């Protein structure tokens, strides 16, 4: 009987609609930077702590002096976000809301997914523009918000979330075809926004989202819930959305707390700490090496037989060399990791300054880049694991 209750069977990731609040300021800021309406250091006067739109008044939680564009997001000023939205304008902001995937189904793999709620920007009043700029009067699903923030992590490209990454039949692994990415913003805008979102977790509203050893980028949100047709003064959605490691993203995580109690209501106080705990355990499980203060690499001189001696060039190899790792001269290359366990393979990559991206469990059966590929500017290596190495092809069978 308990399992028959609709609310229990509800897939909240794709069916639950909520007003995102300040996490949505990421979209407002993206539109402003992409359209060159603001620069990151332009000063916005929010010193009054309040702004009037018609007969309506919107307040900041604190009174600030003049804030830079960056600090409007870092401190999450509603007044500043509204002023940014007003300069961008309803038509352009509406375009970027759509670019980030809001107003349509994000995934498609799960039944019952809702497109959320979004009105046509051509009908927005000044009050609606102000509300959307700070994440109100728009209904989003958690998966839409994760996809939108992941676009920033992906250099501006919006990817379609998929429930299944690959289908495995014995040793055969077939990747699920993914939709071609669509560009929400250009790479430069994404880079600027990434820097701002890192500051949110370093000195802004989400210091509690920090994960020891890793850089984190994200944004807090606290939005009043609609109860009986009016915004409540005691019921809120408190949230934090972010990705980690911020410069080599592996995870995007959204935490939404429905109606937090016990005195704290803000996303930075109740959702950000949950993000930190979930991210720390997930990174440890995925064996993603730390990005802050990693173990220092060992540098050795490389031999140059053509010159009859040792060259003056210095090559980065590994640190420390105590597990049988081959020491080679010349440019560093990706090692052959096939047949190794996940832990050992990830450790060897980490010692070369590379991040392991793991799929499956067991031992490494395939890797990308291939063994012997020069490392150069590469930052990660994709590893597929299985319980046993694949059988060699029978004579005459086609190569894969």
PDB file of N, CA and C in Angstrom, residues 213-260:
ATOM      1  N   UNK A 213      40.962  19.320  -0.638  1.00  0.00           N
ATOM      2  CA  UNK A 213      41.816  18.771  -1.688  1.00  0.00           C
ATOM      3  C   UNK A 213      41.344  19.066  -3.097  1.00  0.00           C
ATOM      4  N   UNK A 214      40.161  19.692  -3.256  1.00  0.00           N
ATOM      5  CA  UNK A 214      39.610  19.900  -4.595  1.00  0.00           C
ATOM      6  C   UNK A 214      39.088  21.324  -4.753  1.00  0.00           C
ATOM      7  N   UNK A 215      39.160  21.840  -5.972  1.00  0.00           N
ATOM      8  CA  UNK A 215      38.514  23.111  -6.281  1.00  0.00           C
ATOM      9  C   UNK A 215      37.063  22.835  -6.654  1.00  0.00           C
ATOM     10  N   UNK A 216      36.177  23.695  -6.186  1.00  0.00           N
ATOM     11  CA  UNK A 216      34.739  23.519  -6.383  1.00  0.00           C
ATOM     12  C   UNK A 216      34.168  24.806  -6.978  1.00  0.00           C
ATOM     13  N   UNK A 217      33.259  24.674  -7.929  1.00  0.00           N
ATOM     14  CA  UNK A 217      32.545  25.818  -8.493  1.00  0.00           C
ATOM     15  C   UNK A 217      31.056  25.575  -8.316  1.00  0.00           C
ATOM     16  N   UNK A 218      30.325  26.609  -7.905  1.00  0.00           N
ATOM     17  CA  UNK A 218      28.894  26.394  -7.708  1.00  0.00           C
ATOM     18  C   UNK A 218      28.151  27.654  -7.364  1.00  0.00           C
ATOM     19  N   UNK A 219      26.879  27.475  -7.012  1.00  0.00           N
ATOM     20  CA  UNK A 219      26.012  28.603  -6.677  1.00  0.00           C
ATOM     21  C   UNK A 219      24.926  28.143  -5.714  1.00  0.00           C
ATOM     22  N   UNK A 220      24.644  28.999  -4.734  1.00  0.00           N
ATOM     23  CA  UNK A 220      23.581  28.731  -3.770  1.00  0.00           C
ATOM     24  C   UNK A 220      22.250  29.290  -4.252  1.00  0.00           C
ATOM     25  N   UNK A 221      21.180  28.792  -3.661  1.00  0.00           N
ATOM     26  CA  UNK A 221      19.852  29.324  -3.948  1.00  0.00           C
ATOM     27  C   UNK A 221      18.931  29.113  -2.766  1.00  0.00           C
ATOM     28  N   UNK A 222      18.092  30.102  -2.483  1.00  0.00           N
ATOM     29  CA  UNK A 222      17.067  29.996  -1.446  1.00  0.00           C
ATOM     30  C   UNK A 222      15.819  30.672  -1.987  1.00  0.00           C
ATOM     31  N   UNK A 223      14.759  29.902  -2.211  1.00  0.00           N
ATOM     32  CA  UNK A 223      13.550  30.444  -2.826  1.00  0.00           C
ATOM     33  C   UNK A 223      12.335  30.115  -1.979  1.00  0.00           C
ATOM     34  N   UNK A 224      11.500  31.122  -1.735  1.00  0.00           N
ATOM     35  CA  UNK A 224      10.247  30.894  -1.017  1.00  0.00           C
ATOM     36  C   UNK A 224       9.340  29.976  -1.823  1.00  0.00           C
ATOM     37  N   UNK A 225       8.648  29.067  -1.141  1.00  0.00           N
ATOM     38  CA  UNK A 225       7.704  28.175  -1.801  1.00  0.00           C
ATOM     39  C   UNK A 225       6.330  28.835  -1.879  1.00  0.00           C
ATOM     40  N   UNK A 226       5.606  28.470  -2.908  1.00  0.00           N
ATOM     41  CA  UNK A 226       4.226  28.930  -3.026  1.00  0.00           C
ATOM     42  C   UNK A 226       3.334  27.986  -2.226  1.00  0.00           C
ATOM     43  N   UNK A 227       2.641  28.527  -1.246  1.00  0.00           N
ATOM     44  CA  UNK A 227       1.728  27.754  -0.403  1.00  0.00           C
ATOM     45  C   UNK A 227       0.369  28.443  -0.430  1.00  0.00           C
ATOM     46  N   UNK A 228      -0.647  27.701  -0.872  1.00  0.00           N
ATOM     47  CA  UNK A 228      -2.004  28.249  -0.975  1.00  0.00           C
ATOM     48  C   UNK A 228      -2.044  29.520  -1.816  1.00  0.00           C
ATOM     49  N   UNK A 229      -1.291  29.511  -2.908  1.00  0.00           N
ATOM     50  CA  UNK A 229      -1.342  30.607  -3.846  1.00  0.00           C
ATOM     51  C   UNK A 229      -0.530  31.827  -3.499  1.00  0.00           C
ATOM     52  N   UNK A 230       0.265  31.761  -2.429  1.00  0.00           N
ATOM     53  CA  UNK A 230       1.087  32.916  -2.037  1.00  0.00           C
ATOM     54  C   UNK A 230       2.446  32.429  -1.572  1.00  0.00           C
ATOM     55  N   UNK A 231       3.452  33.306  -1.699  1.00  0.00           N
ATOM     56  CA  UNK A 231       4.789  32.932  -1.262  1.00  0.00           C
ATOM     57  C   UNK A 231       4.840  32.860   0.259  1.00  0.00           C
ATOM     58  N   UNK A 232       5.336  31.724   0.749  1.00  0.00           N
ATOM     59  CA  UNK A 232       5.390  31.484   2.193  1.00  0.00           C
ATOM     60  C   UNK A 232       6.552  32.235   2.830  1.00  0.00           C
ATOM     61  N   UNK A 233       6.411  32.573   4.081  1.00  0.00           N
ATOM     62  CA  UNK A 233       7.479  33.207   4.849  1.00  0.00           C
ATOM     63  C   UNK A 233       8.210  32.207   5.738  1.00  0.00           C
ATOM     64  N   UNK A 234       7.844  30.925   5.644  1.00  0.00           N
ATOM     65  CA  UNK A 234       8.512  29.918   6.469  1.00  0.00           C
ATOM     66  C   UNK A 234       8.889  28.642   5.711  1.00  0.00           C
ATOM     67  N   UNK A 235       8.396  28.485   4.495  1.00  0.00           N
ATOM     68  CA  UNK A 235       8.722  27.307   3.690  1.00  0.00           C
ATOM     69  C   UNK A 235       9.553  27.720   2.480  1.00  0.00           C
ATOM     70  N   UNK A 236      10.691  27.049   2.302  1.00  0.00           N
ATOM     71  CA  UNK A 236      11.645  27.429   1.257  1.00  0.00           C
ATOM     72  C   UNK A 236      12.203  26.192   0.565  1.00  0.00           C
ATOM     73  N   UNK A 237      12.740  26.401  -0.620  1.00  0.00           N
ATOM     74  CA  UNK A 237      13.627  25.437  -1.257  1.00  0.00           C
ATOM     75  C   UNK A 237      15.044  25.988  -1.112  1.00  0.00           C
ATOM     76  N   UNK A 238      15.867  25.313  -0.354  1.00  0.00           N
ATOM     77  CA  UNK A 238      17.268  25.704  -0.184  1.00  0.00           C
ATOM     78  C   UNK A 238      18.119  24.768  -1.032  1.00  0.00           C
ATOM     79  N   UNK A 239      19.004  25.341  -1.853  1.00  0.00           N
ATOM     80  CA  UNK A 239      19.727  24.486  -2.788  1.00  0.00           C
ATOM     81  C   UNK A 239      21.163  24.944  -2.989  1.00  0.00           C
ATOM     82  N   UNK A 240      21.946  24.015  -3.505  1.00  0.00           N
ATOM     83  CA  UNK A 240      23.295  24.315  -3.983  1.00  0.00           C
ATOM     84  C   UNK A 240      23.557  23.409  -5.170  1.00  0.00           C
ATOM     85  N   UNK A 241      24.117  23.967  -6.238  1.00  0.00           N
ATOM     86  CA  UNK A 241      24.505  23.185  -7.406  1.00  0.00           C
ATOM     87  C   UNK A 241      25.940  23.548  -7.752  1.00  0.00           C
ATOM     88  N   UNK A 242      26.744  22.533  -8.038  1.00  0.00           N
ATOM     89  CA  UNK A 242      28.141  22.798  -8.359  1.00  0.00           C
ATOM     90  C   UNK A 242      28.801  21.616  -9.026  1.00  0.00           C
ATOM     91  N   UNK A 243      30.022  21.837  -9.505  1.00  0.00           N
ATOM     92  CA  UNK A 243      30.783  20.759 -10.124  1.00  0.00           C
ATOM     93  C   UNK A 243      32.194  20.727  -9.541  1.00  0.00           C
ATOM     94  N   UNK A 244      32.783  19.520  -9.579  1.00  0.00           N
ATOM     95  CA  UNK A 244      34.062  19.285  -8.934  1.00  0.00           C
ATOM     96  C   UNK A 244      34.772  18.133  -9.637  1.00  0.00           C
ATOM     97  N   UNK A 245      36.111  18.197  -9.775  1.00  0.00           N
ATOM     98  CA  UNK A 245      36.997  19.349  -9.598  1.00  0.00           C
ATOM     99  C   UNK A 245      36.648  20.420 -10.633  1.00  0.00           C
ATOM    100  N   UNK A 246      36.696  21.666 -10.236  1.00  0.00           N
ATOM    101  CA  UNK A 246      36.155  22.711 -11.088  1.00  0.00           C
ATOM    102  C   UNK A 246      36.896  22.862 -12.412  1.00  0.00           C
ATOM    103  N   UNK A 247      38.212  22.593 -12.437  1.00  0.00           N
ATOM    104  CA  UNK A 247      38.979  22.770 -13.672  1.00  0.00           C
ATOM    105  C   UNK A 247      39.084  21.488 -14.495  1.00  0.00           C
ATOM    106  N   UNK A 248      38.758  20.365 -13.889  1.00  0.00           N
ATOM    107  CA  UNK A 248      38.722  19.080 -14.590  1.00  0.00           C
ATOM    108  C   UNK A 248      37.456  18.364 -14.144  1.00  0.00           C
ATOM    109  N   UNK A 249      36.283  18.858 -14.525  1.00  0.00           N
ATOM    110  CA  UNK A 249      35.034  18.390 -13.922  1.00  0.00           C
ATOM    111  C   UNK A 249      34.781  16.908 -14.112  1.00  0.00           C
ATOM    112  N   UNK A 250      34.417  16.260 -13.019  1.00  0.00           N
ATOM    113  CA  UNK A 250      34.027  14.854 -13.046  1.00  0.00           C
ATOM    114  C   UNK A 250      32.583  14.676 -12.602  1.00  0.00           C
ATOM    115  N   UNK A 251      32.111  15.555 -11.731  1.00  0.00           N
ATOM    116  CA  UNK A 251      30.769  15.425 -11.159  1.00  0.00           C
ATOM    117  C   UNK A 251      30.065  16.769 -11.119  1.00  0.00           C
ATOM    118  N   UNK A 252      28.792  16.770 -11.463  1.00  0.00           N
ATOM    119  CA  UNK A 252      27.908  17.891 -11.160  1.00  0.00           C
ATOM    120  C   UNK A 252      26.860  17.372 -10.193  1.00  0.00           C
ATOM    121  N   UNK A 253      26.689  18.069  -9.083  1.00  0.00           N
ATOM    122  CA  UNK A 253      25.794  17.616  -8.020  1.00  0.00           C
ATOM    123  C   UNK A 253      24.850  18.749  -7.650  1.00  0.00           C
ATOM    124  N   UNK A 254      23.577  18.430  -7.552  1.00  0.00           N
ATOM    125  CA  UNK A 254      22.563  19.374  -7.088  1.00  0.00           C
ATOM    126  C   UNK A 254      21.953  18.846  -5.803  1.00  0.00           C
ATOM    127  N   UNK A 255      21.898  19.699  -4.794  1.00  0.00           N
ATOM    128  CA  UNK A 255      21.243  19.365  -3.532  1.00  0.00           C
ATOM    129  C   UNK A 255      20.101  20.352  -3.336  1.00  0.00           C
ATOM    130  N   UNK A 256      18.877  19.842  -3.192  1.00  0.00           N
ATOM    131  CA  UNK A 256      17.711  20.682  -2.928  1.00  0.00           C
ATOM    132  C   UNK A 256      17.059  20.194  -1.636  1.00  0.00           C
ATOM    133  N   UNK A 257      16.943  21.077  -0.678  1.00  0.00           N
ATOM    134  CA  UNK A 257      16.304  20.761   0.600  1.00  0.00           C
ATOM    135  C   UNK A 257      14.921  21.399   0.591  1.00  0.00           C
ATOM    136  N   UNK A 258      13.898  20.561   0.716  1.00  0.00           N
ATOM    137  CA  UNK A 258      12.517  21.041   0.712  1.00  0.00           C
ATOM    138  C   UNK A 258      12.105  21.402   2.133  1.00  0.00           C
ATOM    139  N   UNK A 259      11.828  22.685   2.351  1.00  0.00           N
ATOM    140  CA  UNK A 259      11.353  23.210   3.635  1.00  0.00           C
ATOM    141  C   UNK A 259      12.291  22.872   4.787  1.00  0.00           C
ATOM    142  N   UNK A 260      13.524  23.384   4.761  1.00  0.00           N
ATOM    143  CA  UNK A 260      14.446  23.128   5.866  1.00  0.00           C
ATOM    144  C   UNK A 260      13.917  23.721   7.171  1.00  0.00           C
TER     145      UNK A 260
END
